[in-house]
Structures are given as C-alpha cells and as structure tokens.
XYZ file of C-alpha atoms in Angstrom:
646
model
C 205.360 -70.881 36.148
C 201.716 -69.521 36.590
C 200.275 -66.960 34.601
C 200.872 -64.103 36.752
C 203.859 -65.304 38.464
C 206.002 -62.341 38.153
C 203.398 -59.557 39.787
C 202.648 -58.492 43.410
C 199.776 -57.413 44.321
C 199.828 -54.963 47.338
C 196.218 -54.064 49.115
C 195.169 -51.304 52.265
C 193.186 -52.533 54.711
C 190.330 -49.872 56.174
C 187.644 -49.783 53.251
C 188.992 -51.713 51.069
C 189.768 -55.306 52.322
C 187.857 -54.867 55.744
C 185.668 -52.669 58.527
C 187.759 -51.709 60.674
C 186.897 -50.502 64.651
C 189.686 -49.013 66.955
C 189.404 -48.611 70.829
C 188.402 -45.188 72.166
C 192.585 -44.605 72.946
C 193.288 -46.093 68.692
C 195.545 -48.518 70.341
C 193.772 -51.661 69.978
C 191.572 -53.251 66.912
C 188.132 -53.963 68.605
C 186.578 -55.209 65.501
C 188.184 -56.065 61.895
C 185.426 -57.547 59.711
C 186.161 -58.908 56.000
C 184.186 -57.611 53.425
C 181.780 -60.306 52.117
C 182.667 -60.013 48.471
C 186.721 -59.379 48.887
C 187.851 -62.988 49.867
C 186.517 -64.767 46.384
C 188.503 -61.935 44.526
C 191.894 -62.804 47.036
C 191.997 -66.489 45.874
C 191.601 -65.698 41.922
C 194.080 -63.480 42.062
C 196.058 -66.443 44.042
C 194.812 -68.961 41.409
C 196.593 -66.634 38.717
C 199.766 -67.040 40.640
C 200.221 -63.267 41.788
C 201.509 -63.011 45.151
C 199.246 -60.414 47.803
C 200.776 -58.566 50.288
C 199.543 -55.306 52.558
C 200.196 -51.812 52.980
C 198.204 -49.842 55.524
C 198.940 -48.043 58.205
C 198.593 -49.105 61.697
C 198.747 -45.876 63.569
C 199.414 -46.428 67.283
C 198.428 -49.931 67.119
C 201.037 -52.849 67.354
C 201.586 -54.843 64.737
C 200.843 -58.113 66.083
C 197.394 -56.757 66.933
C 196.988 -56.007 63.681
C 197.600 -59.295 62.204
C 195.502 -61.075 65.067
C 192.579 -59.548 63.875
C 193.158 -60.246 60.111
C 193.473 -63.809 60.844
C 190.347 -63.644 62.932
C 189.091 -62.276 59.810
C 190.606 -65.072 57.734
C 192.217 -62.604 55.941
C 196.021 -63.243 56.903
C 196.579 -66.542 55.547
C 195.987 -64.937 51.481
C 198.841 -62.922 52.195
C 202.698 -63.453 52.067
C 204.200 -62.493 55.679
C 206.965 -60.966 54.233
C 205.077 -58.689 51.380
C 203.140 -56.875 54.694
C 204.385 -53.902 55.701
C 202.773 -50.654 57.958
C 202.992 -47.091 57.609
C 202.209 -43.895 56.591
C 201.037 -43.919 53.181
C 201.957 -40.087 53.010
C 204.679 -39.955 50.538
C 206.347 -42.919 48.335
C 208.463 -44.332 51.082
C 206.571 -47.070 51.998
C 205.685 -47.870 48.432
C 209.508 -47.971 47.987
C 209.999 -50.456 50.756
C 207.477 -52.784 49.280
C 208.958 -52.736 46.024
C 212.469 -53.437 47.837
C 210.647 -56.111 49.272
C 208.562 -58.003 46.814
C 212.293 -57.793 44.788
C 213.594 -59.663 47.546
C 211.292 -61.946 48.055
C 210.439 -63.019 44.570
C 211.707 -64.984 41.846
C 214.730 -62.954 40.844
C 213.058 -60.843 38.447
C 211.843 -57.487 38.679
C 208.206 -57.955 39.777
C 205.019 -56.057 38.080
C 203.506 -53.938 40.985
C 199.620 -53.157 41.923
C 198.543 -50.924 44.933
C 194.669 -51.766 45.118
C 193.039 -48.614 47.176
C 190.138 -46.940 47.475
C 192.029 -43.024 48.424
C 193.082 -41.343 44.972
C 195.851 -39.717 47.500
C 197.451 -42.795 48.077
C 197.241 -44.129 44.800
C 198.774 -41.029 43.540
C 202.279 -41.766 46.043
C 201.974 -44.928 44.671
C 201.879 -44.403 40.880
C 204.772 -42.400 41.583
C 206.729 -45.207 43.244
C 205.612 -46.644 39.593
C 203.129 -49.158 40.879
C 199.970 -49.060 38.763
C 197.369 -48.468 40.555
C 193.432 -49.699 41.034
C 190.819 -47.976 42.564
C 188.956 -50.700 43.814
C 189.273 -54.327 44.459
C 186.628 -55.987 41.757
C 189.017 -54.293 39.277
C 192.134 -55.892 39.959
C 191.222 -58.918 37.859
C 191.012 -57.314 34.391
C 193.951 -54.669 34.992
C 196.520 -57.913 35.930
C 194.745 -59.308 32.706
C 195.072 -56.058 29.898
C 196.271 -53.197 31.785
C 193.671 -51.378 29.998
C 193.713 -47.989 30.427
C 190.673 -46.956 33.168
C 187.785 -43.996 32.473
C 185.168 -42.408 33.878
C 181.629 -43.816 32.095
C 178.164 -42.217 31.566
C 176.287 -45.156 31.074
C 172.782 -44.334 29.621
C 169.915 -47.183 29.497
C 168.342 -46.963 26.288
C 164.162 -46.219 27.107
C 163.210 -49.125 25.309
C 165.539 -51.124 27.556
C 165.184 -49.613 31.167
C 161.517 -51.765 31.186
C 161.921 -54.824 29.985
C 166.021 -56.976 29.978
C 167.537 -56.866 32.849
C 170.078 -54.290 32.364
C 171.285 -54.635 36.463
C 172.734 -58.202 35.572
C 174.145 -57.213 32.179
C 176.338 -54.465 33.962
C 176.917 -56.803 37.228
C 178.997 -58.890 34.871
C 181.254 -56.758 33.993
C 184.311 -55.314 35.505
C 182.910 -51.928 36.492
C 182.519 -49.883 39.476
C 179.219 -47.837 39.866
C 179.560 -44.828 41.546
C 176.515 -42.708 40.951
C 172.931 -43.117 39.495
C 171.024 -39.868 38.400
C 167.590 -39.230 39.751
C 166.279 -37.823 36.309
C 164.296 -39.664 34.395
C 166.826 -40.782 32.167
C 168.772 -43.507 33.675
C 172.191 -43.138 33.527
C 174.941 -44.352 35.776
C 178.289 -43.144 36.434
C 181.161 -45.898 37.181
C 184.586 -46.485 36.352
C 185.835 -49.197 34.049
C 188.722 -50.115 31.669
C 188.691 -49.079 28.256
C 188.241 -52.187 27.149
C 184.846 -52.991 29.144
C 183.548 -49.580 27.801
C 183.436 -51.653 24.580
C 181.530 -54.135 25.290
C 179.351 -51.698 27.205
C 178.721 -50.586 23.216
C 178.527 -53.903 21.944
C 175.689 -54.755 24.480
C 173.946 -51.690 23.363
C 174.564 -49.310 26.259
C 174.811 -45.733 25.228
C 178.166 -44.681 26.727
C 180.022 -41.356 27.009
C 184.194 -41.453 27.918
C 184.289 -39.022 30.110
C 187.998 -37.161 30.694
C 190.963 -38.302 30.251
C 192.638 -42.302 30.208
C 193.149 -43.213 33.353
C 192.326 -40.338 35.227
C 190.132 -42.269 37.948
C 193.385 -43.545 39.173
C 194.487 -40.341 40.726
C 191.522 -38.291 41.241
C 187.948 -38.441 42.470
C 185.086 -37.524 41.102
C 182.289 -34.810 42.748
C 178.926 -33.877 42.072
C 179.128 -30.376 42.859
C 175.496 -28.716 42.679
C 175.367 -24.918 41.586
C 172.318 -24.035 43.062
C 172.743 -20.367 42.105
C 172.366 -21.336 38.650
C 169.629 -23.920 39.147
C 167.837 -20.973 40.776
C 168.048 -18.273 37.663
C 167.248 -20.951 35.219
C 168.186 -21.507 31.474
C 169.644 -19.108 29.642
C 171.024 -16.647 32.610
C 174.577 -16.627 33.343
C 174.410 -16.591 36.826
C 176.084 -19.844 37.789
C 179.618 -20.554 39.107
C 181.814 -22.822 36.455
C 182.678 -20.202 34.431
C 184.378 -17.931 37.671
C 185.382 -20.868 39.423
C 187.376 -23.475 36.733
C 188.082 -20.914 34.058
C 190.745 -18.468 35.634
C 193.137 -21.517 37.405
C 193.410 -23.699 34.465
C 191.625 -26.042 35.943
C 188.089 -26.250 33.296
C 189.281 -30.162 32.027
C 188.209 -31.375 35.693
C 184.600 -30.548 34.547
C 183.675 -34.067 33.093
C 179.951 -33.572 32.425
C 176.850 -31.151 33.478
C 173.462 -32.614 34.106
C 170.390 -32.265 35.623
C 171.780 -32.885 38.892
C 175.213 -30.588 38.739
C 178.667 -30.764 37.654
C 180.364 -33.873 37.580
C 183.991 -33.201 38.459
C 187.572 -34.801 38.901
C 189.406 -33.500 41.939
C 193.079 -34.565 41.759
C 195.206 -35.646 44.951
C 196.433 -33.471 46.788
C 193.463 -30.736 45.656
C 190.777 -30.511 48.226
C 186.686 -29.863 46.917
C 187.069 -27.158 49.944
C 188.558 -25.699 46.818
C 184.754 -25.446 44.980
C 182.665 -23.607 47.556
C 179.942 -22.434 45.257
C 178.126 -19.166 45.790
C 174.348 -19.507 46.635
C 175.304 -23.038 47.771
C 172.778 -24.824 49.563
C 172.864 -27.506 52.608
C 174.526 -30.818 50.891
C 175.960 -28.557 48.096
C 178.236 -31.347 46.907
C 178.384 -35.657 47.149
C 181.679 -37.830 46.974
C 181.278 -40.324 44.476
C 182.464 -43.511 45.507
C 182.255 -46.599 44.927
C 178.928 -48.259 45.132
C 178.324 -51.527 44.386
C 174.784 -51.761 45.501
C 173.578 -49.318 42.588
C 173.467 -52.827 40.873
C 172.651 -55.391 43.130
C 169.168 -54.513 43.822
C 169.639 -52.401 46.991
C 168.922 -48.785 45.296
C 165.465 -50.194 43.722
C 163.676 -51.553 47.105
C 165.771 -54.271 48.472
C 167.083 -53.775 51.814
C 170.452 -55.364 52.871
C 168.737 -57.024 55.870
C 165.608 -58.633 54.030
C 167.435 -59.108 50.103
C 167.418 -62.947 50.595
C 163.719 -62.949 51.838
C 160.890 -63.641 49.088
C 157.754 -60.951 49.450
C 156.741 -58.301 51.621
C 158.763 -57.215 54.389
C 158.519 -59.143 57.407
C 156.035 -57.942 59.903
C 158.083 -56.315 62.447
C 159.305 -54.078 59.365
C 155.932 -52.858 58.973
C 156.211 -49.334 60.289
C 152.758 -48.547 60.040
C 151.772 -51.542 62.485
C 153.727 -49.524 64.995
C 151.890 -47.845 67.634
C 153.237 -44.874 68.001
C 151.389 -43.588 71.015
C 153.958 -42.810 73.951
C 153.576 -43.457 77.676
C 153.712 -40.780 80.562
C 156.831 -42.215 81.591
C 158.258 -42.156 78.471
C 157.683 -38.742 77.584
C 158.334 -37.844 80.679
C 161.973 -39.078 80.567
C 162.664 -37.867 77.540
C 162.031 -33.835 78.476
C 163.928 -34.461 81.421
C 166.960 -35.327 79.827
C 166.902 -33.285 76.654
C 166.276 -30.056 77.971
C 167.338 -26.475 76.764
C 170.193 -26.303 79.101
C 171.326 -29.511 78.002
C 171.082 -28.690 74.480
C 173.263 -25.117 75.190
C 175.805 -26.686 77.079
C 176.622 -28.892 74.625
C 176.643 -27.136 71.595
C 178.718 -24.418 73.716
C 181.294 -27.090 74.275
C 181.718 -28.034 71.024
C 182.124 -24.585 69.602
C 184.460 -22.841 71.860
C 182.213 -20.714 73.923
C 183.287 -23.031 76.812
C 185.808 -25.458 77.118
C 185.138 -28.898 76.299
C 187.039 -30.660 78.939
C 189.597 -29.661 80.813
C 192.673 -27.388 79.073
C 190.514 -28.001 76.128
C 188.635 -25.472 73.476
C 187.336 -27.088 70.537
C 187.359 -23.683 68.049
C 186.699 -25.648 64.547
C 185.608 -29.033 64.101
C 186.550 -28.630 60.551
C 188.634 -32.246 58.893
C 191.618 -29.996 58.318
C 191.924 -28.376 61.779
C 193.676 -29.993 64.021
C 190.538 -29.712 66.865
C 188.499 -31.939 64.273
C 190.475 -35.240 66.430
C 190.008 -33.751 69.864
C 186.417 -33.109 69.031
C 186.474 -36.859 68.441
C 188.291 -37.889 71.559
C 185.845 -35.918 73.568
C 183.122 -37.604 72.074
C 184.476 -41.097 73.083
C 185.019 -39.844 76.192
C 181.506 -38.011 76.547
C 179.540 -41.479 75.764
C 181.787 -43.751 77.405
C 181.048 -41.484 80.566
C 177.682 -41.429 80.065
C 176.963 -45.109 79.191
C 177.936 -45.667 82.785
C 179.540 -49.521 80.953
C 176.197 -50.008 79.238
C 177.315 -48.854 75.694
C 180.265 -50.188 73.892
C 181.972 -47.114 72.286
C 184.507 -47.331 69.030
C 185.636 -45.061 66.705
C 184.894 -46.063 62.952
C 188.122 -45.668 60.705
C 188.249 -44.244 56.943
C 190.261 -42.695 54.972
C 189.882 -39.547 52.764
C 192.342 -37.036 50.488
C 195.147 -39.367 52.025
C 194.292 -39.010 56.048
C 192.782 -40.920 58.702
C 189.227 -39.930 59.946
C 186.725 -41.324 62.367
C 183.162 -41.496 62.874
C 181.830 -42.363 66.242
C 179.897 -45.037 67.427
C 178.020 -46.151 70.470
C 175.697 -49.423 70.796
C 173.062 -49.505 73.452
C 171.922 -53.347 73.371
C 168.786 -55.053 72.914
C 166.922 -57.512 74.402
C 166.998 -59.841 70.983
C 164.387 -58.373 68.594
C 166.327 -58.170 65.510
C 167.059 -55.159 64.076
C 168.676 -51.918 64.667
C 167.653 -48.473 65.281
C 170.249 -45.811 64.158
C 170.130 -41.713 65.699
C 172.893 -39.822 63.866
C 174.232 -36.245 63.376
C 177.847 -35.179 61.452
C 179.994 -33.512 63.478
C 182.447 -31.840 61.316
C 181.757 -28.302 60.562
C 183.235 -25.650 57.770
C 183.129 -22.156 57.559
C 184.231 -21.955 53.452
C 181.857 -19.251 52.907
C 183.808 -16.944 54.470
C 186.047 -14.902 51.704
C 189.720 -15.879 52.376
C 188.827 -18.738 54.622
C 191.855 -21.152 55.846
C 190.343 -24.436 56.806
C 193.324 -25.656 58.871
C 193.422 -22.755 61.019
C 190.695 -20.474 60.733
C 187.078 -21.225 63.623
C 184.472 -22.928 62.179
C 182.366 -23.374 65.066
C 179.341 -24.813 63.183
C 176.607 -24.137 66.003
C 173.899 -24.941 63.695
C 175.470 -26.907 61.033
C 175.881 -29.562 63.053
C 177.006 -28.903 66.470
C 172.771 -28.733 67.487
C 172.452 -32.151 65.846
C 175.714 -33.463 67.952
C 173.701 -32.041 70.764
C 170.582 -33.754 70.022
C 172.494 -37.159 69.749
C 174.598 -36.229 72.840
C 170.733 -35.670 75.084
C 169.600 -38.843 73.248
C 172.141 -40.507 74.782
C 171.204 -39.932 77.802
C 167.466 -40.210 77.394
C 167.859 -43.971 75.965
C 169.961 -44.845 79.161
C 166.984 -43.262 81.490
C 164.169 -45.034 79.653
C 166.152 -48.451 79.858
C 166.767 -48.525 83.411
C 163.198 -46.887 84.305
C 161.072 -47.990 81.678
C 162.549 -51.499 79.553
C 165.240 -52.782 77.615
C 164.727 -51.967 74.121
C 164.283 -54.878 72.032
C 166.309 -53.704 69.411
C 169.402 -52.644 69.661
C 170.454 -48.700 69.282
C 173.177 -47.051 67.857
C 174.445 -43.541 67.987
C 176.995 -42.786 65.298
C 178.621 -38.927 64.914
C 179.759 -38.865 60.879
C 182.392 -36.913 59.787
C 183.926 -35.521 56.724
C 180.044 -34.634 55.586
C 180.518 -31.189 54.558
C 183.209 -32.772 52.082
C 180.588 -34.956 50.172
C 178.679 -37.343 52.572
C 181.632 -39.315 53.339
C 182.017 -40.821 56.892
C 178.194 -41.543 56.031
C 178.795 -43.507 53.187
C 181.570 -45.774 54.447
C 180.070 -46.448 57.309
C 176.855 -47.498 55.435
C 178.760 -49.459 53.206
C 180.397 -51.225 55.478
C 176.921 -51.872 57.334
C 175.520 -53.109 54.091
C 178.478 -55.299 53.774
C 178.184 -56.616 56.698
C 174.707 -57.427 56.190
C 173.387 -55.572 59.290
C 169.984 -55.183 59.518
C 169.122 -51.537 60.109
C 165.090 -50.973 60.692
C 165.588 -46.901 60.840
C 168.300 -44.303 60.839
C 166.678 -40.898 61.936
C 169.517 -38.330 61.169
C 169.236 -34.344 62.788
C 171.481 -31.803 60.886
C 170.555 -28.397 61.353
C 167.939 -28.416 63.813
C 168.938 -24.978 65.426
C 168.191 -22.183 63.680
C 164.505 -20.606 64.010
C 163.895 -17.310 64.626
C 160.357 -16.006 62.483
C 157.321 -17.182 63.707
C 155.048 -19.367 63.378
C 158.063 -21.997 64.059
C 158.431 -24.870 60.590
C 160.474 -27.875 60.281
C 161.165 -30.560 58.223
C 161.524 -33.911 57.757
C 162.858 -35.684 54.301
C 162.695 -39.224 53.229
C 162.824 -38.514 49.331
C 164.587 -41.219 47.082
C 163.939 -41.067 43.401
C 166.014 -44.578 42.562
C 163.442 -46.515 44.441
C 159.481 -45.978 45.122
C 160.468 -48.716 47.413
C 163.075 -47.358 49.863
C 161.300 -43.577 49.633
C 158.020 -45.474 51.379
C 159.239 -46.714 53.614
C 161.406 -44.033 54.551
C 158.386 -41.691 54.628
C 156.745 -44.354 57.155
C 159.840 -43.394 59.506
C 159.074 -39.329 58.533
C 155.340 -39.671 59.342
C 156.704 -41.840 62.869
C 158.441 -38.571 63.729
C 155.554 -36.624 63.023
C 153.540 -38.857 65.562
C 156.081 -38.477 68.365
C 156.634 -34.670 67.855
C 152.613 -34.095 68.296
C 152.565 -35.436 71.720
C 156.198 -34.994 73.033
C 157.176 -30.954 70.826
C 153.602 -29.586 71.153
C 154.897 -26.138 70.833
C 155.920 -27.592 66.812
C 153.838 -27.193 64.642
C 152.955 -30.336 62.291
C 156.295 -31.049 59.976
C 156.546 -30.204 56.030
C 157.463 -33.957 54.726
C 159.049 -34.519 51.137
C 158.457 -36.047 49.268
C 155.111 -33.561 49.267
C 151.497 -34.338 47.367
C 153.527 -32.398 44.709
C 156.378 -34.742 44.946
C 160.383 -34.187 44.723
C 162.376 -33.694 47.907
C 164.964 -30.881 47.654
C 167.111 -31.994 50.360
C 167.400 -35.804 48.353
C 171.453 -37.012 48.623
C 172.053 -33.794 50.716
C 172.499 -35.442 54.068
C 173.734 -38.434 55.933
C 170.967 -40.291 55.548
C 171.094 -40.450 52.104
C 174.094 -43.031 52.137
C 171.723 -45.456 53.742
C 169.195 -45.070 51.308
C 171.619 -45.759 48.902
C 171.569 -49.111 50.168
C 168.059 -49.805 51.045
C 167.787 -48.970 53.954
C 164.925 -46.504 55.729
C 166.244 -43.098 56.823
C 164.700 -39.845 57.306
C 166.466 -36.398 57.620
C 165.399 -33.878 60.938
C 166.033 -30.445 59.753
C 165.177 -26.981 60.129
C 162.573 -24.936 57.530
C 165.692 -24.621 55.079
C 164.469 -25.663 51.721
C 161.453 -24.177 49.870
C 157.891 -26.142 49.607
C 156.834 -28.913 50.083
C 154.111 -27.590 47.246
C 153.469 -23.865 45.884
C 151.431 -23.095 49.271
C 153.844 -24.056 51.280
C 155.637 -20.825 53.485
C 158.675 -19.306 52.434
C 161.649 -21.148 53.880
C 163.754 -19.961 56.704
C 167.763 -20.551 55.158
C 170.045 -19.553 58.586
C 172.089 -16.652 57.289
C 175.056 -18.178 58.479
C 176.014 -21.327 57.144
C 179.044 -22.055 56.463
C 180.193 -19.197 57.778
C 182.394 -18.719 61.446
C 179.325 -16.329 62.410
C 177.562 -19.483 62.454
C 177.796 -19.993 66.462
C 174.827 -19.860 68.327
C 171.317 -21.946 68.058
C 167.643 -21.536 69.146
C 168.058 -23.991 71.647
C 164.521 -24.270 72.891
C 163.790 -25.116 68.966
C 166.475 -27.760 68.820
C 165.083 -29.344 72.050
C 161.656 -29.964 70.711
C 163.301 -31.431 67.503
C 165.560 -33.495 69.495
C 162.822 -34.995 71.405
C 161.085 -35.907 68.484
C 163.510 -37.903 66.910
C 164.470 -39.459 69.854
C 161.040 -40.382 70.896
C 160.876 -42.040 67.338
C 163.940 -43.705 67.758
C 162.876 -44.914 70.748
C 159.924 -46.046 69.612
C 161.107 -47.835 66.519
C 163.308 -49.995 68.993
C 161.152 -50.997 71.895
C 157.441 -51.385 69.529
C-alpha cells in the first residue's frame, strides 16, 4: 500500500487545472489549455498513491466533449474515469455523489477527501460535504502531507534583506500562495500558507504576521478594500468607513489588517464585497486577491511572460520607442469613419436600455447579479461575430466567482506572423451600489460611463481594425478585443484572463484598456492616461512607452484633445495604480496603459482640478459625452493599431 493510498483527491477544471474557451452558443469547448505548472503537481500526487478525480460543471456542454478536450490537454489520463463527475457545484450534492463514489470505487475503506478549488463558494459546499478543502493546487502537496491548519500571512522582508539574498527563491520554495504585494516601501507580501510553513517563514528570518483565524482562507476571500474618504481627511480624523461599516453587523473580525494601501479583508461565501460599498469611494475602490504566482517568479519586477527565458534587453520589435508613430491619411481616415459620435451613442444606448439591444431585448443592468449581465454577453458574441464578417474567431472566456459562472469576451483579428499581440479592452459589467437601498439583482445599473463608453470604444474599434485590414494591410501582429467582467467586484475577469495568458506563455506587446472615457462636461476638455506600477521600474517604463504612444496618436487623429496628464507624473505616483483592468497584466509583466477620463487629481500640484462624473456608481449614471468618448476611442485605437502593424 502507498503512502496515500486511502485519499481522493477531487479537482475543478476552469482556473484551476486549465483555460478554458466555450463557443459563442456554451455548447462546445473551443479551447481547453493545461496550465503549465499543474501537470508536475498531478503525477506527485499520483506518485503518493492518492487517486484524482474531477468535479466541475459542464453547463450545456456534453460530456464527451468535455473529456475530448482534457485528453487533448493530456489531462484525462491522471484521472480515474469513474472519480469524474459534472454538475452544479451549488449546494453539497455533487460533493455527496463523489464521496458515494470514491467509496465505491476504492479499497473498501472510507477514503480521506480533498476538493482542490480556486472559488471559496465551492469550497465552502464542499467542507460541508466534510471534504477538506485547498484553495489552490501547489498546496495540495503539504495538506495530504500534515493537514496543517491554513492562514492568511503578512510576510515582511527585513530592509537589510530586500537588497542583497534572494528572498524571491527562498519563498518560491515553499508551499505558499502569494496573493498580493504592497506598493509601499516596505515590502511585504500577502499569501496563504499552512501553519506549519509560517514557521519556517520565521526560521528563515521573515518577519511574519498570522493574520485571522486557522483556516479561514479555506472558505473566504480576501479584499483590499480602499477607504478613500479616510485617505482623503488624513491621520487623526475620523472620517473613514470601518468603524460604520463592520462594527454594527458583527462582522469587525473580517478586518485582517490596515495598511498603507486599505483594509485587508475576509469575505465569507455566500457574502458578496457588493456588501462594502465605501462612501467617497473612488474608481477601482476595491481588488480581489487571488492567487498570484508570478509575485515570485520574476514577472512583477520587469520580466515579461513572453521574453522571461531571453537574456538582456528586450528584443527589438519590443522597443516601443523605435516605433514610428506617425499615421497615414488612410489610416486616420478610416479610423474617424468608423468610430464616429453616432456610433459611439448607439452603442452605449444599446447597452443601457435607452434602446433595445437586439430584438425583444433591453439590457437595463449589466450588473454580475442581474440576470441581463448574460444577455449583455450573448449580444456581444453576437455583435463581433456579425461584424467580423468570419475574419475574427469569437469565444467567451469562462471563470468562476462567489460560486457562479462568468464570461469575458474575446475576439482575435489575425496577423500576418510578427509575433506578438496587441490587446484593446474595456469591462463591461456595471453597478449602481451607490445608490442607498440598492438591489443588485434587480435594480438598473445602466453604467453609461462606467463602462458602457469603453464597450463602445472597443465595439467602433472593432470595426475600424476590420476597415484598415481590408483597405490598408494585414496587421502583423495579431489583435485581440476582450470585454472583462466582474471588474467592479475587484478586477476579476481581468485577472484570470491574464493569468491564464501568462500561463500560457502568450506574448502580449500592449494592452491599451478604456474605462470611463465618457464623462466631460467643463472646459478646457482633460484626460488621462496611466501606466503606474510601483513593484517594477521595469514594467511601469515600458508601460509609459505605450501611454506616451497614445499621446502620439491622439495629437494627430483627437486634435480637439488636448495633450494627456500621464502618471506616473515628474512628481511620480499614479493614483489610478491596481484600479483598472490593466493592472492584472502588469501584474504579470506585461505593458498596459489605462484610457480614462480627468477623474483623479494631479499629475503634480499644478495640475487642474479633476473632473470625478457625479454619477458613478449610481443608476443616474446613463448618458456620456459622446463626441469626448469618440476622440478617446480613436486614440487608443490608432495606438493599438499602430502597435500591431509598426
């Protein structure tokens, strides 16, 4: 008998095991992609003798399609046919059936249970079913070996240390997941670990901070919520939110830790972070920690995904300030033509409700919880496939979060074999959790500004790219428009999607992301462009080479803009830093650059006041200066464009 002989070891599929693509009608797999780290973890735990089995849930596609693609993945053959089971992982039901199963199917004994997931919901259905439960795959080794109870860290690098030993390896080899590095000076990093490893965390001299309670990452997840009221009155003023918000409901334990940066907090299953809405909240007002494994491989201090292997400078057609920037008459003149103000109205009208969106439908709230947040999707398949005219291939990007299915959407325009590719983005959820009283799951949150102007822009870039291929050239890059959702609750479609880009090692040369590009109303007109990113002097460059590209492009193609306010300033700091999509890719090395309105004060003490839209996050929010958003949508598309075809 092997050493783990007795215990099953049950794993879900979408962001855990594998990327995962479905077909614009979810009824077919178009793409099911290992992750590159996942398969050397499946045969230890097979070496130990534990037997691996599945639980996911398939939704409306069949289950042999489902196992095609995981042995096309060469996933299928770690697995034991009979210990793989789909379904809803909703309630304990199908936990229940896979303990009736790995009983029958085992060794006669009552078998020792692990769900391995990265949803706190789901692991919370299972722990009931009385599996234990992992949060994450690298994990799974030392709980089948102690069953150590798990914690939140605060890992703090000594000063003396942070300079000299390598304190990435020393943290790399142990059983930890990262989830969060501060941008203060201090370095400290936030992960989860056993009790146990937080031991020889001490041992190796690491200053570390137990955080909560035992084993409370299994069923919660942990938020850094920023209280921007209290940031703004300073120390020693009581203006801040904590006190109204966590002391009244009982709920004050969740608070783990303040810093710098916010409060750290654990959200149990089942509780949303709608929940937290802070008043005086700003755009990006609070960031999903999850797990991040590229906080210590490099990544988040200057090493991109796409050139980690490669010894020196970037290679030459990285260097975006060898780009010439200058656009043709053609090109500019096929770019107004297709993003034009009454494009730019019609759309965001479509996706807010003042018109229908298609036929018998009216898209009132794009919000996760409303039910219009998945016909919002479908009519963004449908919208791109339709336009892509069979030109773009069109999926919808699965993830999970609080224990439901979401999807971002993606659409690849292809190149003509430069490597590299060029990413224009927007999120299209919405909220409206400003509002006193508000009911997510049935209440309008029509989101004109926040993001429905940067759908808009993506929607009109769309277009654009397919006029200046068939009039002007091919890119040689390939393109990619991708619609996140679940942002408003913490960057998340963002981040898996990043992840799983990182994972799958693609190379991404620039991700140009608009949110909020519609409101404008004093004069002269502002905007502005971020590409801060304290972690790495590295990945903030060259993100600011991307900003300063969209500078270029709006000069010739916006001239009614005036030139952009770019952060990180002469003064330095970005305000907006981790507050929109493109912060995920950042995260893992890659170049992004946020599009947004004149929302956040500076950059510098000279610098005009900013111009905050009154309603965010509000259901007033529902109309947009849609000459404004035009100019800014043909400024990051001529970018785009430019960063593919130069």
């Amino acid at each position: 008998m092997t050493e783990h002989s007795g215990s099953v070891v049950y794993f879900d599929i979408r962001n855990t095991l594998a990327s995962v693509r479905v077909s614009m009608d979810q009824r077919d797999i178009e793409s099911l992609t290992a992750y590159r780290d996942i398969l050397p973890v499946l045969e230890q735990i097979r070496a130990k003798g534990a037997r691996l089995g599945i639980l996911s849930d398939r939704g409306l596609i069949p289950e042999e399609r489902v196992n095609t693609a995981l042995n096309r993945a060469g996933l299928l053959a770690h697995f034991d046919q009979q210990l793989i089971l789909y379904g809803p992982k909703n309630s304990t039901l199908l936990f229940e059936q896979a303990a009736v199963a790995a009983q029958n199917h085992g060794e006669g004994r009552k078998p020792r249970l692990f769900f391995v997931g990265e949803d706190a919901t789901e692991r919370s259905f299972a722990q009931l079913a009385d599996f234990l439960v992992v949060p994450h795959p690298s994990l799974i080794l030392a709980a089948l070996e102690q069953l150590s109870p798990m914690r939140y860290l605060r890992i703090r690098v000594p000063d003396a240390t942070r300079n000299g030993a390598d304190w990435h390896s020393l943290l790399r080899e142990q059983p930890l997941v990262p989830l969060y590095r501060t941008a203060t000076p201090t370095t400290e990093m936030y992960a989860v670990a056993d009790a146990a490893t937080a031991l020889k965390l001490d041992d190796l001299g690491f200053l570390v901070d137990r955080l909560g309670t035992e084993n409370e990452p299994l069923t919660t997840d942990l938020y850094l919520l920023r209280d921007d009221q209290q940031a703004d009155s300073g120390f020693g003023s009581p203006t801040g939110n904590a006190f109204d918000l966590f002391a009244d409901d009982g709920s004050a334990h969740r608070v783990l830790a303040s810093s710098p940066e916010g409060l750290f907090v654990a959200i149990p299953a089942g509780r949303s972070v709608e929940s937290y809405h802070f008043s005086g909240a700003r755009h990006g007002h609070n960031l999903k920690l999850q797990a991040t494994p590229a906080l210590l491989n490099g990544y988040a201090d200057g090493v991109a995904a796409s050139v980690a292997t490669q010894p020196g400078p970037p290679p030459a057609e990285d260097r975006f300030d060898a780009l010439d920037a200058q656009l043709t008459l053609p090109e500019r003149n096929l770019i107004t033509e297709h993003i034009t103000t009454e494009r730019m109205t019609r759309e965001v009208e479509r996706y807010t409700g003042v018109r229908s969106a298609s036929e018998n439908l009216t898209i009132r709230s794009r919000h996760i919880h409303h039910p219009d947040n998945a016909a919002a999707v479908r009519t963004l398949l449908a919208d791109i496939s339709a336009a892509g005219a069979g030109l773009l291939t069109v999926r919808a990007h699965q993830f999970v979060h609080e224990g439901r299915s979401y999807d971002n959407v993606e659409a690849t325009l292809p190149g003509s074999g430069l490597g590299g590719v060029v990413l224009v983005t927007a999120h299209m959820d919405s909220t409206g959790a400003r509002q006193p009283g508000y009911r997510s799951a049935v209440d309008r949150a029509p989101g004109a500004d926040d993001d429905a102007s940067g759908v808009a822009g993506v929607l009109c870039a769309v277009r654009a790219m397919l006029a200046l291929r068939a009039e002007v050239e091919v890119a040689r890059r390939e393109i990619c428009f991708v619609l996140f959702n679940a942002e408003e609750h913490g960057l998340v479609g963002s981040y898996f999607y990043a992840r799983d880009q990182a994972q799958l090692g693609t190379d991404i040369t620039a991700v140009l992301q608009m949110d909020m590009i519609g409101y404008d109303v004093q004069r002269p007109q502002a905007f502005e462009l971020h590409a801060g990113f304290t972690p790495s002097a590295s990945v903030e460059a060259r993100s600011v080479e991307l900003a300063k590209l969209v500078a270029a492009t709006a000069s010739q193609i916006s001239p009614d803009l005036p030139a952009p306010q770019i952060y990180p300033g002469a003064a330095g700091g970005d305000p907006a830093e981790e507050r929109s999509d493109h912060y995920a890719f950042q995260l893992h090395g890659y170049r992004a650059c946020l599009v947004s309105e004149d929302f956040f004060l500076g950059p510098g003490p000279l610098a005009p006041a900013p111009e905050p839209n009154p309603n965010y996050h509000l259901p007033a929010d529902q109309t947009i200066n849609a000459d404004y958003a035009r100019d800014l949508a043909r400024a990051t598309t001529a970018a785009a464009w430019i960063s593919a075809t130069r």
